[in-house]
Amino acid sequence: MSDAVKNGNVNPKDTEIAFFGGSFTAIDRDYMLSLLIAAKPFTEIFSGIRISTRPDYIDNEILNILKSFNVTAVELGAQSMDDTVLTANERGHSSKDVIEASKLIKSYGFNLGLQMMTGLYKSTVPKDIYTAKKFIEISPSTVRIYPTVIMKDTPLATLYQNGKFIPYTLEQSVDLCAELISMFENAGINIIRLGLHYSDSLKDNSLGNNYHPAFKELCENKIFYNEFLQTVKNINKQSPFTVFINEKSLSKFLGQKKSNINKFEKYGYKFDIKFDNTLGKYNLYIK
């Protein structure tokens, strides 16, 4: 139990027991059952149990077991819906497996989560956009988006060092994921994670320059950057105006270290900021 829950800062009913970091339904069956047996008494305290697994390790037997132990959410490590990408990265499942497993999970009444990884070996921005569109067709409750980070001493690192894999730059990843945020938000699908959790090990053992500890913040800044420029494209730069945003979105609009504001001022725009808390978190208008 986390310190926040113990200290009463978080309502246990707003939290879940989670088995992550691997393919839960693919581990030794007796070990999986022992974990579920240990967790089940606490499902009356927390909102439920969430597990992550592979799309090809879902069937009726497994889902009946999960249901009997009060599992409430199942996330699939789909990663991509392009079969050439899945094969190149030796994922061991197909896009058809993702579709069939998702339908089965939803038919049992579980909350479905899908995880995608952008910038995989042999992927492209259009292929990642295609994956997002296929996810939206499946209509999960939640998604997680993980930009590919190359770790030392892995097959992907060897491909990178041999020049056979050219990863997205940080800027390309931010541009892409800003678009993905808008796509999933517009479809009513909750993004519960964007980017990898920070750790010293991750920072010290990754290659390339596409990892950033505040990746989600960069993407949200980019959404407002794009929205602002689209909204003011026909505005006379010599005429001051007011930008209205939701008060909770101020830091997103300003940008990290006021990067957005600095760019807007450099472009010659003169404006002040006011709040309209009826706006969505990524919306703005001008007067």
mmCIF file of C-alpha atoms in Angstrom, residues 18-263:
data_model
loop_
_atom_site.group_PDB
_atom_site.id
_atom_site.type_symbol
_atom_site.label_atom_id
_atom_site.label_comp_id
_atom_site.label_asym_id
_atom_site.label_seq_id
_atom_site.Cartn_x
_atom_site.Cartn_y
_atom_site.Cartn_z
ATOM 1 C CA ALA A 18 -1.933 -3.484 -10.574
ATOM 2 C CA PHE A 19 0.214 -6.274 -11.974
ATOM 3 C CA PHE A 20 2.447 -4.682 -14.592
ATOM 4 C CA GLY A 21 5.959 -4.992 -15.987
ATOM 5 C CA GLY A 22 5.314 -8.205 -17.894
ATOM 6 C CA SER A 23 2.664 -10.399 -19.476
ATOM 7 C CA PHE A 24 0.595 -11.395 -16.456
ATOM 8 C CA THR A 25 -1.430 -14.152 -18.126
ATOM 9 C CA ALA A 26 1.697 -15.628 -19.758
ATOM 10 C CA ILE A 27 3.554 -16.330 -16.514
ATOM 11 C CA ASP A 28 3.454 -19.702 -14.761
ATOM 12 C CA ARG A 29 -0.220 -20.431 -14.039
ATOM 13 C CA ASP A 30 0.298 -21.434 -10.389
ATOM 14 C CA TYR A 31 2.308 -18.270 -9.763
ATOM 15 C CA MET A 32 -0.358 -16.132 -11.453
ATOM 16 C CA LEU A 33 -3.044 -17.722 -9.282
ATOM 17 C CA SER A 34 -1.000 -17.182 -6.126
ATOM 18 C CA LEU A 35 -0.785 -13.471 -6.900
ATOM 19 C CA LEU A 36 -4.518 -13.220 -7.560
ATOM 20 C CA ILE A 37 -5.302 -15.137 -4.363
ATOM 21 C CA ALA A 38 -3.106 -12.724 -2.385
ATOM 22 C CA ALA A 39 -4.754 -9.666 -3.977
ATOM 23 C CA LYS A 40 -8.411 -10.719 -3.888
ATOM 24 C CA PRO A 41 -9.098 -9.853 -0.193
ATOM 25 C CA PHE A 42 -8.041 -6.261 -0.894
ATOM 26 C CA THR A 43 -10.459 -5.744 -3.794
ATOM 27 C CA GLU A 44 -13.059 -4.601 -1.255
ATOM 28 C CA ILE A 45 -10.704 -1.780 -0.243
ATOM 29 C CA PHE A 46 -9.493 -0.704 -3.694
ATOM 30 C CA SER A 47 -11.477 -0.127 -6.880
ATOM 31 C CA GLY A 48 -10.254 -3.346 -8.483
ATOM 32 C CA ILE A 49 -7.313 -5.133 -10.078
ATOM 33 C CA ARG A 50 -5.631 -4.051 -13.329
ATOM 34 C CA ILE A 51 -3.324 -6.336 -15.268
ATOM 35 C CA SER A 52 -1.291 -6.034 -18.455
ATOM 36 C CA THR A 53 -0.573 -8.874 -20.841
ATOM 37 C CA ARG A 54 0.019 -9.960 -24.427
ATOM 38 C CA PRO A 55 -2.819 -10.088 -26.973
ATOM 39 C CA ASP A 56 -1.984 -13.712 -27.795
ATOM 40 C CA TYR A 57 -2.360 -14.819 -24.159
ATOM 41 C CA ILE A 58 -6.065 -14.071 -23.865
ATOM 42 C CA ASP A 59 -8.787 -16.702 -24.130
ATOM 43 C CA ASN A 60 -12.069 -17.651 -22.440
ATOM 44 C CA GLU A 61 -10.384 -19.760 -19.762
ATOM 45 C CA ILE A 62 -8.023 -16.968 -18.746
ATOM 46 C CA LEU A 63 -10.767 -14.348 -18.693
ATOM 47 C CA ASN A 64 -13.004 -16.555 -16.547
ATOM 48 C CA ILE A 65 -10.145 -16.913 -14.047
ATOM 49 C CA LEU A 66 -9.529 -13.148 -13.996
ATOM 50 C CA LYS A 67 -13.241 -12.473 -13.524
ATOM 51 C CA SER A 68 -13.432 -14.843 -10.554
ATOM 52 C CA PHE A 69 -10.689 -12.887 -8.792
ATOM 53 C CA ASN A 70 -12.343 -9.482 -9.320
ATOM 54 C CA VAL A 71 -9.951 -8.246 -12.003
ATOM 55 C CA THR A 72 -11.580 -5.162 -13.499
ATOM 56 C CA ALA A 73 -9.214 -3.954 -16.239
ATOM 57 C CA VAL A 74 -7.034 -5.724 -18.798
ATOM 58 C CA GLU A 75 -4.424 -3.853 -20.824
ATOM 59 C CA LEU A 76 -2.914 -5.310 -23.974
ATOM 60 C CA GLY A 77 0.626 -4.565 -25.123
ATOM 61 C CA ALA A 78 -0.482 -4.116 -28.717
ATOM 62 C CA GLN A 79 2.337 -1.651 -29.592
ATOM 63 C CA SER A 80 1.446 -1.439 -33.306
ATOM 64 C CA MET A 81 -1.382 -2.442 -35.634
ATOM 65 C CA ASP A 82 0.968 -2.802 -38.600
ATOM 66 C CA ASP A 83 1.949 -6.439 -39.056
ATOM 67 C CA THR A 84 5.258 -5.643 -40.759
ATOM 68 C CA VAL A 85 6.268 -3.609 -37.690
ATOM 69 C CA LEU A 86 5.131 -6.335 -35.287
ATOM 70 C CA THR A 87 7.104 -8.962 -37.208
ATOM 71 C CA ALA A 88 10.248 -6.813 -37.481
ATOM 72 C CA ASN A 89 10.205 -6.251 -33.717
ATOM 73 C CA GLU A 90 9.527 -9.933 -32.954
ATOM 74 C CA ARG A 91 6.408 -9.141 -30.978
ATOM 75 C CA GLY A 92 5.003 -12.633 -31.432
ATOM 76 C CA HIS A 93 1.446 -11.529 -32.160
ATOM 77 C CA SER A 94 -0.481 -10.017 -35.062
ATOM 78 C CA SER A 95 -2.876 -7.092 -35.400
ATOM 79 C CA LYS A 96 -5.658 -9.692 -35.737
ATOM 80 C CA ASP A 97 -4.717 -11.031 -32.293
ATOM 81 C CA VAL A 98 -5.177 -7.524 -30.864
ATOM 82 C CA ILE A 99 -8.618 -7.136 -32.444
ATOM 83 C CA GLU A 100 -9.859 -10.569 -31.349
ATOM 84 C CA ALA A 101 -8.464 -10.303 -27.813
ATOM 85 C CA SER A 102 -9.960 -6.821 -27.419
ATOM 86 C CA LYS A 103 -13.425 -8.020 -28.453
ATOM 87 C CA LEU A 104 -13.222 -10.941 -26.045
ATOM 88 C CA ILE A 105 -12.068 -8.775 -23.134
ATOM 89 C CA LYS A 106 -14.886 -6.289 -23.686
ATOM 90 C CA SER A 107 -17.450 -9.095 -23.980
ATOM 91 C CA TYR A 108 -16.570 -10.147 -20.412
ATOM 92 C CA GLY A 109 -17.177 -6.626 -19.113
ATOM 93 C CA PHE A 110 -13.564 -5.721 -18.362
ATOM 94 C CA ASN A 111 -12.270 -2.223 -18.957
ATOM 95 C CA LEU A 112 -9.982 -2.543 -21.959
ATOM 96 C CA GLY A 113 -6.666 -0.715 -22.182
ATOM 97 C CA LEU A 114 -4.377 -0.661 -25.215
ATOM 98 C CA GLN A 115 -0.699 0.238 -25.150
ATOM 99 C CA MET A 116 1.072 1.574 -28.236
ATOM 100 C CA MET A 117 4.743 2.248 -28.880
ATOM 101 C CA THR A 118 5.632 4.930 -31.392
ATOM 102 C CA GLY A 119 8.793 4.945 -33.480
ATOM 103 C CA LEU A 120 9.475 1.223 -33.416
ATOM 104 C CA TYR A 121 11.935 -0.378 -35.821
ATOM 105 C CA LYS A 122 10.438 -0.331 -39.345
ATOM 106 C CA SER A 123 7.647 2.015 -38.261
ATOM 107 C CA THR A 124 6.904 5.468 -39.671
ATOM 108 C CA VAL A 125 4.758 8.391 -38.594
ATOM 109 C CA PRO A 126 1.935 7.336 -40.998
ATOM 110 C CA LYS A 127 2.073 3.789 -39.582
ATOM 111 C CA ASP A 128 1.839 5.135 -36.027
ATOM 112 C CA ILE A 129 -1.126 7.314 -37.015
ATOM 113 C CA TYR A 130 -2.691 4.195 -38.567
ATOM 114 C CA THR A 131 -2.223 2.337 -35.262
ATOM 115 C CA ALA A 132 -4.002 5.142 -33.397
ATOM 116 C CA LYS A 133 -6.885 5.038 -35.878
ATOM 117 C CA LYS A 134 -7.236 1.263 -35.459
ATOM 118 C CA PHE A 135 -7.172 1.693 -31.674
ATOM 119 C CA ILE A 136 -9.996 4.215 -31.949
ATOM 120 C CA GLU A 137 -11.998 1.717 -34.006
ATOM 121 C CA ILE A 138 -11.542 -0.858 -31.220
ATOM 122 C CA SER A 139 -12.683 1.782 -28.700
ATOM 123 C CA PRO A 140 -10.749 0.926 -25.523
ATOM 124 C CA SER A 141 -11.434 2.718 -22.246
ATOM 125 C CA THR A 142 -7.792 3.774 -21.945
ATOM 126 C CA VAL A 143 -4.549 3.971 -23.883
ATOM 127 C CA ARG A 144 -0.902 4.341 -22.957
ATOM 128 C CA ILE A 145 1.589 5.787 -25.427
ATOM 129 C CA TYR A 146 5.277 4.974 -25.111
ATOM 130 C CA PRO A 147 7.768 6.517 -27.547
ATOM 131 C CA THR A 148 10.493 3.988 -28.310
ATOM 132 C CA VAL A 149 13.633 4.471 -26.221
ATOM 133 C CA ILE A 150 16.738 2.526 -27.251
ATOM 134 C CA MET A 151 18.379 0.731 -24.342
ATOM 135 C CA LYS A 152 22.026 -0.310 -24.354
ATOM 136 C CA ASP A 153 22.953 -3.943 -25.004
ATOM 137 C CA THR A 154 19.697 -4.806 -26.781
ATOM 138 C CA PRO A 155 19.022 -6.001 -30.359
ATOM 139 C CA LEU A 156 17.517 -2.574 -31.067
ATOM 140 C CA ALA A 157 20.716 -0.911 -29.871
ATOM 141 C CA THR A 158 22.721 -3.079 -32.288
ATOM 142 C CA LEU A 159 20.453 -2.035 -35.179
ATOM 143 C CA TYR A 160 20.873 1.599 -34.134
ATOM 144 C CA GLN A 161 24.657 1.362 -33.831
ATOM 145 C CA ASN A 162 24.882 -0.348 -37.236
ATOM 146 C CA GLY A 163 22.833 2.420 -38.848
ATOM 147 C CA LYS A 164 19.935 0.095 -39.636
ATOM 148 C CA PHE A 165 17.528 1.835 -37.258
ATOM 149 C CA ILE A 166 17.118 5.612 -37.282
ATOM 150 C CA PRO A 167 14.852 6.615 -34.383
ATOM 151 C CA TYR A 168 12.557 9.618 -34.370
ATOM 152 C CA THR A 169 14.141 12.780 -33.020
ATOM 153 C CA LEU A 170 12.634 14.214 -29.855
ATOM 154 C CA GLU A 171 10.958 16.918 -31.957
ATOM 155 C CA GLN A 172 9.424 14.318 -34.292
ATOM 156 C CA SER A 173 8.133 12.313 -31.334
ATOM 157 C CA VAL A 174 6.609 15.423 -29.751
ATOM 158 C CA ASP A 175 4.920 16.457 -33.009
ATOM 159 C CA LEU A 176 3.497 12.968 -33.501
ATOM 160 C CA CYS A 177 2.308 12.443 -29.943
ATOM 161 C CA ALA A 178 0.705 15.892 -29.811
ATOM 162 C CA GLU A 179 -1.402 14.743 -32.755
ATOM 163 C CA LEU A 180 -2.155 11.424 -31.057
ATOM 164 C CA ILE A 181 -3.351 13.217 -27.911
ATOM 165 C CA SER A 182 -5.838 15.199 -29.989
ATOM 166 C CA MET A 183 -7.019 12.064 -31.808
ATOM 167 C CA PHE A 184 -7.698 10.100 -28.624
ATOM 168 C CA GLU A 185 -9.171 13.094 -26.775
ATOM 169 C CA ASN A 186 -11.593 13.733 -29.645
ATOM 170 C CA ALA A 187 -12.581 10.054 -29.589
ATOM 171 C CA GLY A 188 -13.274 10.181 -25.836
ATOM 172 C CA ILE A 189 -10.481 7.722 -25.001
ATOM 173 C CA ASN A 190 -8.530 8.443 -21.822
ATOM 174 C CA ILE A 191 -4.726 8.597 -22.151
ATOM 175 C CA ILE A 192 -3.495 7.336 -18.784
ATOM 176 C CA ARG A 193 0.208 7.462 -19.611
ATOM 177 C CA LEU A 194 2.345 9.278 -22.172
ATOM 178 C CA GLY A 195 6.085 8.632 -22.050
ATOM 179 C CA LEU A 196 8.169 6.479 -19.738
ATOM 180 C CA HIS A 197 8.513 6.999 -15.997
ATOM 181 C CA TYR A 198 11.793 8.724 -15.165
ATOM 182 C CA SER A 199 14.574 6.700 -13.597
ATOM 183 C CA ASP A 200 18.332 7.209 -13.384
ATOM 184 C CA SER A 201 18.802 3.767 -14.917
ATOM 185 C CA LEU A 202 16.667 4.678 -17.918
ATOM 186 C CA LYS A 203 18.515 7.940 -18.442
ATOM 187 C CA ASP A 204 21.976 6.384 -18.014
ATOM 188 C CA ASN A 205 21.355 3.329 -20.187
ATOM 189 C CA SER A 206 19.482 4.804 -23.147
ATOM 190 C CA LEU A 207 20.920 5.765 -26.523
ATOM 191 C CA GLY A 208 19.971 8.603 -28.855
ATOM 192 C CA ASN A 209 18.315 11.861 -27.886
ATOM 193 C CA ASN A 210 14.599 11.056 -27.996
ATOM 194 C CA TYR A 211 14.015 10.492 -24.270
ATOM 195 C CA HIS A 212 12.758 13.387 -22.137
ATOM 196 C CA PRO A 213 11.577 13.118 -18.501
ATOM 197 C CA ALA A 214 8.763 15.649 -19.122
ATOM 198 C CA PHE A 215 7.677 14.255 -22.469
ATOM 199 C CA LYS A 216 3.926 14.647 -21.895
ATOM 200 C CA GLU A 217 4.404 18.298 -20.955
ATOM 201 C CA LEU A 218 6.289 18.933 -24.203
ATOM 202 C CA CYS A 219 3.450 17.364 -26.182
ATOM 203 C CA GLU A 220 0.799 19.432 -24.411
ATOM 204 C CA ASN A 221 2.851 22.585 -25.019
ATOM 205 C CA LYS A 222 2.963 21.652 -28.710
ATOM 206 C CA ILE A 223 -0.816 21.255 -28.879
ATOM 207 C CA PHE A 224 -1.275 24.832 -27.640
ATOM 208 C CA TYR A 225 1.490 26.087 -29.917
ATOM 209 C CA ASN A 226 -0.269 24.621 -32.952
ATOM 210 C CA GLU A 227 -3.723 25.756 -31.784
ATOM 211 C CA PHE A 228 -2.547 29.320 -31.201
ATOM 212 C CA LEU A 229 -0.877 29.675 -34.596
ATOM 213 C CA GLN A 230 -3.908 28.198 -36.351
ATOM 214 C CA THR A 231 -6.267 30.568 -34.513
ATOM 215 C CA VAL A 232 -4.260 33.775 -35.123
ATOM 216 C CA LYS A 233 -3.143 33.112 -38.706
ATOM 217 C CA ASN A 234 -5.484 35.798 -40.060
ATOM 218 C CA ILE A 235 -4.911 38.280 -37.217
ATOM 219 C CA ASN A 236 -3.089 41.561 -37.801
ATOM 220 C CA LYS A 237 0.080 41.298 -35.732
ATOM 221 C CA GLN A 238 -0.001 45.038 -35.069
ATOM 222 C CA SER A 239 -3.346 44.784 -33.222
ATOM 223 C CA PRO A 240 -3.210 43.587 -29.599
ATOM 224 C CA PHE A 241 -5.729 40.907 -28.632
ATOM 225 C CA THR A 242 -6.722 38.661 -25.732
ATOM 226 C CA VAL A 243 -6.265 34.897 -25.595
ATOM 227 C CA PHE A 244 -8.784 32.994 -23.478
ATOM 228 C CA ILE A 245 -7.819 29.602 -22.003
ATOM 229 C CA ASN A 246 -8.885 27.432 -19.099
ATOM 230 C CA GLU A 247 -7.064 28.545 -15.951
ATOM 231 C CA LYS A 248 -5.832 24.982 -15.361
ATOM 232 C CA SER A 249 -4.142 25.017 -18.776
ATOM 233 C CA LEU A 250 -1.974 28.071 -18.181
ATOM 234 C CA SER A 251 1.337 26.225 -17.821
ATOM 235 C CA LYS A 252 0.563 24.143 -20.918
ATOM 236 C CA PHE A 253 -0.133 27.281 -22.931
ATOM 237 C CA LEU A 254 2.965 29.126 -21.690
ATOM 238 C CA GLY A 255 5.220 26.188 -22.573
ATOM 239 C CA GLN A 256 8.168 24.742 -20.689
ATOM 240 C CA LYS A 257 10.247 27.680 -19.428
ATOM 241 C CA LYS A 258 7.754 29.899 -21.310
ATOM 242 C CA SER A 259 8.975 28.506 -24.623
ATOM 243 C CA ASN A 260 5.619 29.055 -26.367
ATOM 244 C CA ILE A 261 5.258 32.639 -25.164
ATOM 245 C CA ASN A 262 8.811 33.480 -26.179
ATOM 246 C CA LYS A 263 8.163 32.155 -29.700
#
